[in-house]
């Protein structure tokens, strides 16, 4: 039987030494993008941004979300523009297979300036292909970006919040 991979974290004055299974049974590793998606630069290059993966119950990922871990990304959101729905510090799970904005939804995307977590939809009335990007919070104005400047990372399918 294969032995589980383990990682030991060295004790600090305020924390004891702990050993963590890297592949806990019944859980799958989902890539974590160690960048806060501003709710309110540079291009998006995922390989440079991957941090330690986050673990989710395998049944949740494969059953409820009908996804494989490689289809998903975890990212922390930042700012107030999506309040009250999403709040600063929330963690979102993004399905990277869902990049079409034909049906509007909440997406994590690169808008030409930075990575944001916002409502996105096609601007049907525009003469050239445009993406309308909107906040949940009415204090923030919607804006439109030429479609060729937008990189949809994926649709938000789940979130978690610290109480």
Coordinates of C-alpha atoms in Angstrom, one line a residue:
X1 CA 0.0 0.0 0.0
X2 CA 1.3 3.5 -0.9
X3 CA 2.3 5.7 2.0
X4 CA 0.6 9.1 2.2
X5 CA 2.9 12.1 1.5
X6 CA 3.4 14.2 4.6
X7 CA 4.9 17.6 5.3
X8 CA 6.2 18.7 8.7
X9 CA 6.0 22.3 9.7
X10 CA 8.7 23.4 12.2
X11 CA 7.6 24.7 15.6
X12 CA 7.7 28.4 16.3
X13 CA 7.6 29.9 19.8
X14 CA 3.8 30.2 19.6
X15 CA 3.0 27.1 17.5
X16 CA 3.9 23.5 18.1
X17 CA 5.4 21.3 15.4
X18 CA 2.7 19.7 13.2
X19 CA 2.7 17.1 10.5
X20 CA 0.1 17.4 7.8
X21 CA -0.9 14.8 5.2
X22 CA -0.4 16.3 1.8
X23 CA -3.0 13.9 0.2
X24 CA -5.6 13.3 2.9
X25 CA -7.9 10.4 2.1
X26 CA -11.3 11.5 0.7
X27 CA -10.0 14.9 -0.3
X28 CA -8.6 16.3 -3.5
X29 CA -6.2 19.2 -4.1
X30 CA -7.5 22.2 -6.0
X31 CA -5.0 24.7 -7.4
X32 CA -4.9 28.0 -5.4
X33 CA -4.1 31.2 -7.2
X34 CA -2.1 33.2 -4.7
X35 CA -3.4 36.6 -6.0
X36 CA -6.3 38.5 -4.5
X37 CA -9.0 39.1 -7.2
X38 CA -9.8 42.8 -6.8
X39 CA -13.4 43.5 -6.7
X40 CA -12.9 46.8 -7.7
X41 CA -1.3 45.8 -14.3
X42 CA -0.2 43.2 -15.7
X43 CA -1.4 40.2 -17.7
X44 CA -2.7 37.1 -16.1
X45 CA -0.1 34.3 -16.2
X46 CA -1.4 31.5 -13.9
X47 CA 1.8 29.5 -13.7
X48 CA 3.5 32.4 -11.9
X49 CA 0.7 32.7 -9.4
X50 CA 0.0 29.2 -8.1
X51 CA 0.4 28.7 -4.4
X52 CA -0.2 25.8 -2.1
X53 CA -3.4 23.9 -3.2
X54 CA -6.5 23.9 -1.0
X55 CA -8.2 20.6 -0.2
X56 CA -11.9 19.9 -0.8
X57 CA -14.0 16.8 -0.2
X58 CA -13.7 14.6 -3.2
X59 CA -17.5 13.9 -3.2
X60 CA -18.2 17.6 -3.3
X61 CA -15.9 18.3 -6.2
X62 CA -16.8 15.2 -8.3
X63 CA -20.4 14.9 -7.2
X64 CA -22.0 18.3 -6.4
X65 CA -19.8 20.3 -8.8
X66 CA -19.4 17.5 -11.4
X67 CA -15.8 18.6 -11.9
X68 CA -12.3 17.3 -11.5
X69 CA -9.8 19.2 -9.3
X70 CA -7.9 20.4 -12.4
X71 CA -11.1 22.1 -13.6
X72 CA -11.2 24.4 -10.6
X73 CA -9.2 27.2 -9.0
X74 CA -9.4 28.8 -5.6
X75 CA -8.9 32.5 -5.2
X76 CA -9.4 35.1 -2.5
X77 CA -11.4 38.1 -3.3
X78 CA -10.6 41.7 -2.2
X79 CA -12.5 44.9 -1.9
X80 CA -16.1 46.0 -1.3
X81 CA -17.5 46.1 -4.9
X82 CA -19.4 42.8 -4.6
X83 CA -20.9 43.4 -1.2
X84 CA -23.1 42.1 0.2
X85 CA -22.9 39.0 -1.9
X86 CA -19.1 38.6 -1.6
X87 CA -17.0 40.2 1.0
X88 CA -13.4 41.1 1.3
X89 CA -11.4 38.0 2.2
X90 CA -14.0 35.5 0.9
X91 CA -12.5 32.4 -0.9
X92 CA -14.2 31.5 -4.2
X93 CA -14.1 28.3 -6.2
X94 CA -13.9 29.0 -9.9
X95 CA -14.8 26.5 -12.6
X96 CA -12.4 27.2 -15.4
X97 CA -14.5 25.2 -17.9
X98 CA -17.2 27.8 -17.7
X99 CA -15.7 30.8 -19.6
X100 CA -18.7 31.8 -21.8
X101 CA -20.5 34.9 -20.8
X102 CA -23.5 34.3 -23.0
X103 CA -25.3 33.7 -19.8
X104 CA -24.4 36.5 -17.3
X105 CA -22.9 35.5 -14.0
X106 CA -20.1 36.1 -11.5
X107 CA -16.7 35.5 -13.0
X108 CA -13.1 35.9 -12.1
X109 CA -11.5 37.6 -15.1
X110 CA -8.6 39.7 -16.2
X111 CA -10.2 42.9 -17.5
X112 CA -7.1 44.4 -19.1
X113 CA -6.0 46.1 -15.8
X114 CA -6.1 43.3 -13.3
X115 CA -7.9 40.2 -12.0
X116 CA -11.3 41.0 -10.7
X117 CA -14.3 39.1 -9.4
X118 CA -17.5 40.7 -10.9
X119 CA -20.7 40.2 -12.7
X120 CA -19.9 39.9 -16.5
X121 CA -22.1 39.8 -19.6
X122 CA -22.0 40.6 -23.3
X123 CA -22.8 44.2 -24.2
X124 CA -25.3 43.3 -26.9
X125 CA -25.9 46.9 -28.0
X126 CA -22.2 47.7 -28.7
X127 CA -21.0 48.0 -32.3
X128 CA -17.9 45.9 -31.5
X129 CA -17.7 42.9 -29.1
X130 CA -17.6 44.3 -25.6
X131 CA -17.9 42.8 -22.1
X132 CA -19.9 44.7 -19.5
X133 CA -18.5 44.3 -16.0
X134 CA -20.6 45.2 -13.0
X135 CA -20.4 45.2 -9.3
X136 CA -23.0 44.0 -6.8
X137 CA -22.5 47.1 -4.7
X138 CA -24.3 50.1 -6.4
X139 CA -21.6 52.5 -5.3
X140 CA -19.4 51.1 -8.0
X141 CA -20.1 52.0 -11.7
X142 CA -20.3 49.3 -14.4
X143 CA -17.8 49.6 -17.2
X144 CA -17.3 48.0 -20.6
X145 CA -14.1 46.5 -22.0
X146 CA -13.3 45.3 -25.5
X147 CA -13.8 41.5 -25.6
X148 CA -10.3 40.9 -26.9
X149 CA -8.8 42.5 -23.8
X150 CA -10.8 40.2 -21.4
X151 CA -9.5 36.9 -20.3
X152 CA -12.2 34.9 -18.5
X153 CA -10.6 32.6 -15.9
X154 CA -13.9 31.0 -14.9
X155 CA -17.3 31.2 -13.3
X156 CA -17.6 31.4 -9.5
X157 CA -19.5 28.2 -8.4
X158 CA -18.9 28.3 -4.6
X159 CA -17.6 30.6 -1.9
X160 CA -16.5 30.4 1.8
X161 CA -16.4 33.2 4.4
X162 CA -14.7 33.5 7.7
X163 CA -17.0 34.5 10.5

